[in-house]
Structure formats: C-alpha cells, structure tokens
Short mmCIF file of C-alpha atoms and ligand atoms in Angstrom, two decimals:
data_model
loop_
_atom_site.label_atom_id
_atom_site.label_comp_id
_atom_site.label_asym_id
_atom_site.label_seq_id
_atom_site.Cartn_x
_atom_site.Cartn_y
_atom_site.Cartn_z
CA MET A 1 106.45 90.94 111.95
CA GLN A 2 105.49 88.18 114.36
CA ILE A 3 107.03 84.73 113.96
CA HIS A 4 104.36 82.09 114.50
CA ASN A 5 105.25 78.48 115.10
CA LEU A 6 102.55 76.65 113.11
CA THR A 7 103.89 73.30 114.23
CA ASP A 8 107.38 71.98 114.90
CA ASN A 9 109.84 73.58 112.49
CA ILE A 10 107.12 75.24 110.40
CA TYR A 11 106.86 78.99 110.77
CA ALA A 12 104.40 81.57 109.47
CA LEU A 13 105.76 85.08 108.86
CA PRO A 14 102.82 87.37 108.04
CA ALA A 15 103.70 90.92 106.99
CA LEU A 16 100.62 92.88 107.97
CA ASP A 17 99.82 95.89 105.81
CA TRP A 18 97.14 97.57 107.91
CA ASP A 19 97.00 100.82 105.96
CA ARG A 20 97.08 99.69 102.36
CA ARG A 21 93.88 100.82 100.69
CA LEU A 22 94.45 100.00 97.04
CA PHE A 23 95.91 96.99 95.27
CA ASP A 24 97.20 97.12 91.69
CA GLU A 25 96.09 100.78 91.85
CA LEU A 26 92.63 99.38 91.20
CA ILE A 27 91.22 97.18 93.92
CA PRO A 28 89.98 98.79 97.15
CA LEU A 29 91.32 97.17 100.33
CA PRO A 30 88.95 98.28 103.11
CA ASP A 31 90.63 95.88 105.56
CA GLY A 32 94.26 96.23 104.46
CA THR A 33 96.02 92.98 103.62
CA SER A 34 98.87 90.72 104.61
CA TYR A 35 101.69 89.05 102.69
CA ASN A 36 102.43 85.73 104.34
CA ALA A 37 105.74 83.98 103.98
CA TYR A 38 106.40 80.55 105.49
CA VAL A 39 109.52 78.69 106.54
CA VAL A 40 109.80 74.90 106.48
CA GLN A 41 112.85 73.63 108.32
CA GLY A 42 113.72 70.09 107.31
CA SER A 43 116.38 67.89 108.84
CA GLN A 44 118.72 68.60 105.93
CA ALA A 45 117.58 71.85 104.36
CA THR A 46 115.28 74.81 104.89
CA ALA A 47 112.85 76.44 102.46
CA LEU A 48 111.26 79.85 102.48
CA ILE A 49 107.85 79.69 100.82
CA ASP A 50 106.98 82.99 99.16
CA ALA A 51 108.63 86.26 99.96
CA VAL A 52 106.57 89.37 100.64
CA ASP A 53 105.73 92.67 99.04
CA PRO A 54 108.94 94.72 98.58
CA THR A 55 107.61 97.37 100.96
CA LYS A 56 107.83 94.75 103.71
CA GLN A 57 111.16 93.18 102.83
CA ASP A 58 113.01 94.64 105.83
CA GLU A 59 110.45 93.01 108.15
CA LEU A 60 110.94 89.67 106.44
CA LEU A 61 114.73 89.90 106.59
CA ALA A 62 114.59 90.78 110.30
CA ALA A 63 112.30 87.81 111.00
CA LEU A 64 114.55 85.45 109.06
CA GLY A 65 117.50 86.81 111.03
CA ASN A 66 115.69 86.11 114.29
CA LEU A 67 114.99 82.54 113.19
CA ASN A 68 118.72 82.21 112.62
CA LEU A 69 118.38 79.60 109.86
CA ASP A 70 120.11 79.28 106.53
CA ILE A 71 117.70 79.44 103.61
CA ASP A 72 118.53 76.78 101.04
CA TYR A 73 115.46 77.11 98.82
CA LEU A 74 113.12 79.95 98.06
CA VAL A 75 109.82 78.64 96.70
CA ALA A 76 108.33 81.29 94.42
CA HIS A 77 104.71 80.28 93.96
CA HIS A 78 103.84 83.32 91.91
CA ALA A 79 105.86 86.05 90.24
CA GLU A 80 103.50 88.89 91.14
CA GLN A 81 105.52 91.27 93.23
CA ASP A 82 103.39 91.10 96.37
CA HIS A 83 104.88 87.60 96.80
CA SER A 84 108.12 87.84 94.91
CA GLY A 85 109.19 91.45 95.35
CA ALA A 86 111.46 90.72 98.31
CA ILE A 87 113.24 87.82 96.58
CA PRO A 88 116.25 89.92 95.44
CA ALA A 89 116.78 91.14 99.01
CA VAL A 90 116.48 87.60 100.36
CA LEU A 91 119.00 86.38 97.80
CA GLU A 92 121.37 89.13 98.80
CA LYS A 93 121.24 87.85 102.36
CA TYR A 94 121.30 84.15 101.36
CA PRO A 95 123.22 84.14 98.04
CA GLU A 96 123.41 80.35 97.90
CA ALA A 97 119.63 79.92 98.04
CA GLN A 98 118.00 78.39 94.98
CA VAL A 99 114.76 79.92 93.76
CA LEU A 100 112.18 77.32 92.68
CA SER A 101 109.33 78.13 90.33
CA THR A 102 107.28 76.59 87.56
CA PRO A 103 108.84 76.64 84.09
CA LYS A 104 106.53 79.53 83.23
CA GLY A 105 107.51 81.33 86.41
CA LYS A 106 111.20 81.37 85.61
CA PRO A 107 111.13 83.96 82.81
CA LEU A 108 108.57 86.02 84.71
CA LEU A 109 110.82 86.17 87.77
CA ARG A 110 113.79 86.93 85.56
CA ASP A 111 111.98 89.73 83.72
CA HIS A 112 110.18 91.31 86.65
CA LEU A 113 112.89 91.03 89.29
CA ARG A 114 115.96 90.92 87.05
CA LEU A 115 117.10 87.63 88.58
CA ARG A 116 119.70 85.57 86.73
CA ASP A 117 118.64 82.31 85.10
CA ASP A 118 121.13 80.36 87.20
CA GLN A 119 119.43 81.58 90.37
CA ILE A 120 116.13 79.90 89.41
CA ALA A 121 115.36 76.20 88.96
CA ALA A 122 112.11 75.18 87.31
CA VAL A 123 110.17 72.36 88.99
CA GLU A 124 107.67 70.15 87.22
CA ASP A 125 104.13 69.48 88.38
CA GLY A 126 104.20 66.82 91.10
CA HIS A 127 107.92 67.23 91.74
CA THR A 128 108.97 66.50 95.31
CA LEU A 129 111.80 68.35 96.98
CA SER A 130 113.37 66.57 99.92
CA LEU A 131 114.35 68.76 102.79
CA GLY A 132 115.24 65.63 104.74
CA ASP A 133 112.22 64.78 106.86
CA MET A 134 109.96 67.43 105.27
CA PRO A 135 109.39 66.69 101.58
CA LEU A 136 107.64 69.44 99.67
CA GLN A 137 105.43 68.52 96.75
CA PHE A 138 104.77 71.14 94.07
CA LEU A 139 101.44 71.37 92.29
CA HIS A 140 101.18 73.54 89.23
CA ALA A 141 98.04 75.67 89.40
CA PRO A 142 97.95 77.92 86.34
CA TRP A 143 95.71 80.97 86.53
CA VAL A 144 95.70 81.13 90.30
CA HIS A 145 96.10 83.92 89.47
CA TRP A 146 98.77 84.18 86.75
CA PRO A 147 99.71 81.41 84.31
CA GLU A 148 102.82 80.45 86.29
CA THR A 149 101.29 79.88 89.72
CA MET A 150 101.91 76.79 91.83
CA LEU A 151 101.01 75.47 95.26
CA THR A 152 103.13 73.51 97.74
CA TYR A 153 101.97 70.55 99.79
CA LEU A 154 103.71 69.33 102.91
CA PRO A 155 102.35 65.81 103.38
CA GLU A 156 104.19 65.22 106.66
CA ARG A 157 102.04 67.91 108.27
CA ARG A 158 99.12 67.93 105.83
CA ILE A 159 99.64 71.63 105.15
CA LEU A 160 98.85 73.12 101.76
CA PHE A 161 100.53 76.43 100.99
CA THR A 162 98.29 78.11 98.44
CA CYS A 163 99.63 81.61 97.66
CA ASP A 164 96.66 83.64 96.29
CA PHE A 165 94.30 80.63 96.32
CA PHE A 166 91.90 80.78 99.31
CA GLY A 167 93.43 84.11 100.31
CA SER A 168 91.82 87.28 101.56
CA HIS A 169 92.89 90.87 101.70
CA LEU A 170 92.51 91.14 105.45
CA ALA A 171 94.98 92.49 107.97
CA THR A 172 94.09 90.99 111.33
CA SER A 173 95.75 90.12 114.62
CA HIS A 174 94.42 86.58 114.28
CA LEU A 175 96.72 84.15 112.53
CA TYR A 176 93.85 81.75 111.93
CA ALA A 177 90.41 82.35 110.43
CA GLU A 178 88.53 82.52 113.73
CA ASP A 179 85.86 85.08 112.83
CA GLU A 180 84.51 83.13 109.87
CA ALA A 181 81.81 85.65 108.97
CA ARG A 182 84.44 88.36 108.56
CA VAL A 183 86.86 86.11 106.74
CA TYR A 184 84.06 84.91 104.44
CA GLU A 185 83.37 88.48 103.31
CA ALA A 186 87.04 89.23 102.75
CA ALA A 187 87.65 85.93 100.95
CA LYS A 188 84.61 86.42 98.73
CA ARG A 189 85.76 89.92 97.83
CA TYR A 190 89.18 88.47 97.06
CA TYR A 191 87.69 85.72 94.93
CA ALA A 192 85.53 88.22 93.05
CA GLU A 193 88.38 90.58 92.29
CA ILE A 194 91.20 88.14 91.64
CA MET A 195 89.91 84.64 90.93
CA MET A 196 86.51 85.02 89.27
CA PRO A 197 87.87 85.59 85.73
CA PHE A 198 89.51 82.14 86.05
CA ARG A 199 86.51 80.35 87.55
CA HIS A 200 86.74 77.28 85.36
CA GLN A 201 90.44 76.78 86.02
CA ILE A 202 89.92 77.33 89.75
CA ARG A 203 87.22 74.68 89.74
CA LYS A 204 89.63 72.16 88.22
CA HIS A 205 92.26 72.96 90.83
CA LEU A 206 89.66 72.53 93.57
CA ALA A 207 88.73 69.12 92.18
CA ARG A 208 92.38 68.09 92.24
CA LEU A 209 92.54 68.87 95.96
CA GLU A 210 89.49 66.74 96.81
CA ASP A 211 91.44 63.53 97.42
CA MET A 212 94.30 65.10 99.32
CA ASP A 213 94.61 64.99 103.09
CA ILE A 214 94.68 68.66 104.03
CA ASP A 215 94.46 69.78 107.65
CA VAL A 216 95.66 73.34 107.12
CA ILE A 217 95.37 75.74 104.20
CA ALA A 218 98.03 78.40 104.45
CA PRO A 219 97.48 81.19 101.90
CA SER A 220 99.83 84.09 101.31
CA HIS A 221 97.15 86.71 102.03
CA GLY A 222 94.96 86.83 105.12
CA PRO A 223 94.31 84.27 107.84
CA ILE A 224 95.22 80.58 107.75
CA HIS A 225 92.42 78.00 107.56
CA ARG A 226 92.28 75.09 109.99
CA ASN A 227 88.61 74.57 109.15
CA THR A 228 89.48 73.75 105.56
CA SER A 229 85.92 72.78 104.60
CA PHE A 230 84.78 76.35 105.41
CA ILE A 231 86.88 77.91 102.67
CA MET A 232 86.74 74.98 100.25
CA ASP A 233 82.94 74.84 100.47
CA ALA A 234 82.79 78.57 99.81
CA TYR A 235 84.97 78.15 96.73
CA ARG A 236 82.87 75.21 95.53
CA ASP A 237 79.83 77.46 95.73
CA TRP A 238 81.41 80.50 94.08
CA THR A 239 82.97 78.53 91.24
CA SER A 240 79.87 76.42 90.57
CA ASP A 241 77.47 77.28 87.75
CA ARG A 242 74.68 77.93 90.27
CA VAL A 243 73.29 81.46 90.28
CA LYS A 244 70.98 83.12 92.77
CA ASN A 245 67.70 84.94 92.42
CA GLN A 246 69.48 88.27 92.45
CA VAL A 247 69.78 91.33 90.24
CA VAL A 248 72.87 93.54 90.42
CA LEU A 249 72.01 97.09 89.41
CA PRO A 250 75.00 99.42 88.92
CA TYR A 251 73.77 102.83 87.87
CA VAL A 252 74.61 106.48 87.53
CA SER A 253 72.12 109.34 87.31
CA MET A 254 72.88 112.92 86.30
CA HIS A 255 69.59 114.75 86.70
CA GLY A 256 67.34 112.23 88.42
CA SER A 257 65.72 110.40 85.49
CA VAL A 258 67.76 107.23 85.85
CA ARG A 259 67.49 107.47 89.63
CA ALA A 260 63.69 107.49 89.36
CA MET A 261 63.84 104.44 87.08
CA VAL A 262 66.23 102.62 89.42
CA ASP A 263 64.03 103.32 92.44
CA TYR A 264 60.92 102.11 90.63
CA PHE A 265 62.68 99.07 89.19
CA THR A 266 64.18 98.13 92.56
CA ASP A 267 60.71 98.10 94.13
CA ALA A 268 59.31 96.14 91.18
CA LEU A 269 61.96 93.45 91.62
CA LEU A 270 61.48 93.29 95.38
CA GLN A 271 57.70 92.96 94.93
CA ARG A 272 58.38 89.89 92.80
CA GLY A 273 60.60 88.29 95.43
CA ILE A 274 63.85 89.03 93.60
CA THR A 275 66.81 90.23 95.63
CA VAL A 276 68.31 93.40 94.18
CA GLN A 277 71.55 95.22 94.92
CA PRO A 278 71.67 98.76 93.47
CA PHE A 279 75.12 100.39 93.30
CA ASN A 280 75.36 104.13 92.79
CA LEU A 281 78.53 104.20 90.71
CA THR A 282 79.49 107.69 91.88
CA VAL A 283 80.13 106.42 95.39
CA THR A 284 80.32 102.63 95.19
CA ASP A 285 83.29 100.48 96.13
CA VAL A 286 83.97 98.40 93.02
CA GLY A 287 84.94 95.50 95.28
CA GLU A 288 81.37 95.42 96.62
CA LEU A 289 80.08 95.43 93.06
CA ALA A 290 82.43 92.59 92.12
CA MET A 291 81.26 90.55 95.12
CA ALA A 292 77.64 90.99 94.11
CA LEU A 293 78.47 89.68 90.65
CA VAL A 294 79.73 86.37 92.05
CA ASP A 295 76.25 84.89 92.52
CA ALA A 296 73.70 87.06 90.74
CA ALA A 297 71.64 85.65 87.89
CA THR A 298 71.12 89.04 86.28
CA VAL A 299 72.90 92.36 85.89
CA VAL A 300 71.08 95.51 84.78
CA VAL A 301 73.09 98.68 84.09
CA GLY A 302 71.40 102.03 84.59
CA THR A 303 72.76 105.02 82.67
CA PRO A 304 71.86 108.37 81.21
CA THR A 305 72.96 109.23 77.67
CA VAL A 306 76.03 111.46 77.48
CA LEU A 307 77.47 112.67 74.17
CA GLY A 308 75.47 110.06 72.35
CA GLY A 309 76.49 107.09 74.50
CA PRO A 310 76.52 105.67 78.02
CA HIS A 311 77.88 107.66 80.95
CA PRO A 312 81.61 106.87 81.45
CA SER A 313 80.86 105.45 84.91
CA ALA A 314 78.44 102.97 83.34
CA VAL A 315 81.07 102.12 80.72
CA TYR A 316 83.51 101.38 83.52
CA ALA A 317 81.00 99.13 85.32
CA ALA A 318 80.24 97.23 82.12
CA TYR A 319 83.93 96.91 81.28
CA LEU A 320 84.67 95.63 84.78
CA ALA A 321 81.83 93.10 84.71
CA ASN A 322 83.00 91.88 81.32
CA ALA A 323 86.60 91.53 82.52
CA LEU A 324 85.59 89.66 85.69
CA ARG A 325 83.51 87.15 83.69
CA PRO A 326 80.88 86.36 86.33
CA LYS A 327 78.47 83.47 85.78
CA THR A 328 75.60 85.89 85.22
CA ARG A 329 72.93 84.52 82.86
CA PHE A 330 70.96 87.66 81.88
CA ALA A 331 71.73 91.33 81.28
CA SER A 332 69.78 94.44 80.45
CA ILE A 333 70.02 98.21 80.39
CA ILE A 334 67.74 100.89 81.73
CA GLY A 335 68.32 104.55 81.16
CA SER A 336 67.33 107.85 79.70
CA TYR A 337 68.15 110.05 76.73
CA GLY A 338 67.29 113.51 75.47
CA TRP A 339 67.28 113.31 71.70
CA GLY A 340 68.98 110.07 70.59
CA GLY A 341 72.23 108.19 70.92
CA GLN A 342 73.61 104.67 70.90
CA THR A 343 73.70 103.96 74.60
CA VAL A 344 72.24 100.46 74.39
CA GLU A 345 74.41 99.34 71.46
CA ARG A 346 77.62 100.64 72.98
CA LEU A 347 77.01 99.16 76.42
CA THR A 348 75.93 95.81 75.01
CA SER A 349 79.06 95.66 72.88
CA LEU A 350 81.15 95.83 76.05
CA LEU A 351 79.69 92.60 77.44
CA GLY A 352 81.11 90.19 74.87
CA ASN A 353 82.82 87.93 77.44
CA LEU A 354 79.58 87.26 79.29
CA LYS A 355 77.45 84.35 78.21
CA VAL A 356 74.28 86.31 78.84
CA GLU A 357 70.93 86.64 77.20
CA VAL A 358 70.28 90.35 76.75
CA LEU A 359 66.76 91.24 77.86
CA GLU A 360 64.79 94.07 76.23
CA PRO A 361 66.25 97.38 77.52
CA VAL A 362 64.10 100.22 78.82
CA MET A 363 65.18 103.70 77.65
CA ALA A 364 63.06 106.69 78.71
CA LYS A 365 62.99 109.91 76.71
CA GLY A 366 63.56 112.54 79.37
CA TYR A 367 62.05 111.98 82.79
CA PRO A 368 60.32 108.57 82.95
CA GLN A 369 56.54 108.50 82.74
CA GLY A 370 53.72 105.99 82.67
CA GLU A 371 54.75 103.83 79.73
CA ASP A 372 58.38 103.75 80.90
CA PHE A 373 57.33 102.46 84.31
CA ALA A 374 55.11 99.90 82.58
CA GLU A 375 58.16 98.72 80.61
CA LEU A 376 60.14 98.45 83.82
CA ASP A 377 57.35 96.28 85.25
CA ALA A 378 57.51 94.15 82.12
CA LEU A 379 61.29 93.80 82.46
CA ALA A 380 60.85 92.74 86.10
CA ASP A 381 58.24 90.17 84.98
CA THR A 382 60.64 88.84 82.36
CA ILE A 383 63.47 88.55 84.85
CA LEU A 384 61.18 86.69 87.28
CA LYS A 385 60.17 84.25 84.57
CA LYS A 386 63.76 83.75 83.45
CA HIS A 387 64.90 83.12 87.01
CA GLU A 388 62.07 80.65 87.59
CA ASN A 389 63.25 78.65 84.59
CA ILE A 390 66.96 78.65 85.27
CA ASN A 391 68.69 75.32 85.13
CA ASN A 392 70.83 75.45 88.23
CA THR A 393 71.92 71.85 88.17
CA GLN A 394 74.87 70.51 86.21
CA GLY A 395 73.00 68.88 83.36
CA GLY A 396 69.76 68.40 85.31
CA GLU A 397 66.27 69.73 84.81
CA ASN A 398 65.19 73.32 85.15
CA GLU A 399 64.53 73.94 88.79
CA GLY A 400 64.30 77.71 89.05
CA ILE A 401 65.89 79.83 91.73
FE1 LIG I 1 98.82 88.12 95.75
FE2 LIG I 1 98.45 87.55 92.40
O1 LIG I 1 99.28 88.22 93.91
#
C-alpha cells in the first residue's frame, strides 16, 4: 500500500485489489477495486477515516505503522465490511481509539464486527469533531448505500470524504481521476450496481452538497476527484428523471426463435432512430446490463417459454431490473412458446417496483413468421411514439427524446 500525501497532514491509503472479480458474490469487477482509507492528522488528535476490506488489513496496519501516528478516532462511514472489516484489527493496534459512526451505524458495527458498545460513539448529523486545527464535520447520508452511511467534510482543506458515494470499482496506479473516460465508465457501473436503487435519496444528498465548498472528493473506492464537477455532473444526470431514446433488450434464446425476433426487432428500432442495446443473457456481464438501465427509456425482455414460464435467465434479468429500480418508463416482452404457458404474466409480475407502462408483448408460436414480425414492427412504432412524447423536464411540457 502506497501512502499518498494529499496535502499537509492528510494522507490517502488506498488498498488496491487488482484481482478481485466479484463483489458481494454478485457484482462483476472487470477492473478490480480499491478500498481507500484516509488519515487526518490534526494538531491535537488524529483520525483514520474508513478502514479497508479485511483481506487488506495487514497492508493498512503496515501503512499506519509507517506513518508512526497514534490513531485517536476511527471514523466508520459505513458498516459494510469492505470499509469496516479491518476495524477490529485497527482497534487491537490502537485500543484507545474511539470508533465514530451514525446512531444507526453503531448496532450494525456491533453486530457485524462484534465490537463492544463502549468502543463506538454515535455522532449526530452536522456534528463537528475537533482534531485541533482540522475539524471534521459529519453529514448523515442514509442509503449511500446502507441506512447508516455518513460522509465527512474537512472544511479547512475543502475535502469531502464520501465512502461509497462517487466511488468506482477501479484498481489503478493513478490516485486521481486523470483518465476521465475510464473513470466515467467505472463510476457509472458503480452507480448502476450500488446506488441506482436509492436514486431519490442520492439526489437529495447531492442537493445538500451544492452549497458546500468542495475542492476534492475522496471516495473509499477508486480514484479521487479534483475535478469535482466531472463526477457531480455525472451523478446529477444519472439521478435525474431524464431518460434517453434507448431500448435495453436482455434476451435468451434456446433454439433460435427468440434470437430471430431479437435480430429483427433490433433492426426495426435502429431504423426508427432508437438506440438499442441487446444483451445475450447467457454471456452478458450483468454490470453492463445494469449500466444500460441507468438511462434507457424502455426495457424489453426476450425469452422462450420453458416449463410454462419464462426462461430462468430472463427471470433473473427481470428480477435484477426490478431490484435496481431504474427510471425506465416503458417495458415489454417478446418471446416464443410451443403450446401455451404464462410467460408474459410471470415476467410482468416481477416488475412491480418499476413505474413502467407495459406495452403490448409479442409472443410467437414456434419460429416467428410474417405476422409476428409485423407485431414487432408495431411494437417498435409504439416505442417510437412513446419516446417522442416523453416528458423529460421536471414538470415541464412534453419534449420527446
Ligand atoms: Fe463499499 Fe457499501 O460498501
């Protein structure tokens, strides 16, 4: 672990996890990740902000040893173990350190890490901790990404420590977000997988930051942002109600019928000027699918009928989309069947969280033929019309997309 001097007496300690390929045993990490801890050394006391994943605790302890500072406070922004897992080891090395969390964080830290209550002090929203010349202000930020999350602001240096907020699963040699195109992709993937279900709460937290003087955003995953408008503008866009003229098309095909429908439908959408992103669910990276859902106006699931219902891969895609709660406005289903089934009903029932209008599905009996393709054309026409009439302003007139 490298020790980076962000500015006088402020240190970044990023634990780079180059090889990690799965998070929460669910989320693909094509670019690895990092767990960033920070140290703020005040004239009278020193705070460690976030610990790291427990797999990296020896690196953190070695770095803290090299800094040769006593740790008086351990700011636990978030109880999820990729930030808190090393806290017991840090406390073993610095037994006098006081853990600081939100009131909701205290029982979570106690239950997940088996800390004692007397080791943790709860801080209220807006509370300021004096470290001497480096006061730390705590901002509660529930649902970024658990209910107990908080951020820390260091007004003396205009640094905002944001934990998961504005983070990215990206292991890189660069401490700062220099390659913005690459960081944008990683941050959008991170937003899609972690933050999107809490879009409305995230938007409120963003609004709260608008009037603050912030020169540096220091998340606990991925590079640090000196160009704060780059990442804040991206979040404003992703969390807004605006959708784009895009169709996301996750599909699975067993014997080619659905594939033929997807190919035809993709061309039909493109001919109408609609961007389409098909995802073959047998090979797709669900992170890519989640990213596509951030902006798209419409999602259409393609599935054959298996044992009277949708293919399990299509069920998984629908379940995921429902859990991630994208701002999608329209949904539909295309697919095939042999002799019957309840594919449409079962898939539609999985989308209850989405505030979508369900457009007339297209189900072909066997391999699609003339009338099925005509129905796909009609669905593409409907989607075009719906997109043209979308109200993309907050309370304004329909402007289309
Ligand atoms: Fe990076 Fe929600 O933990």
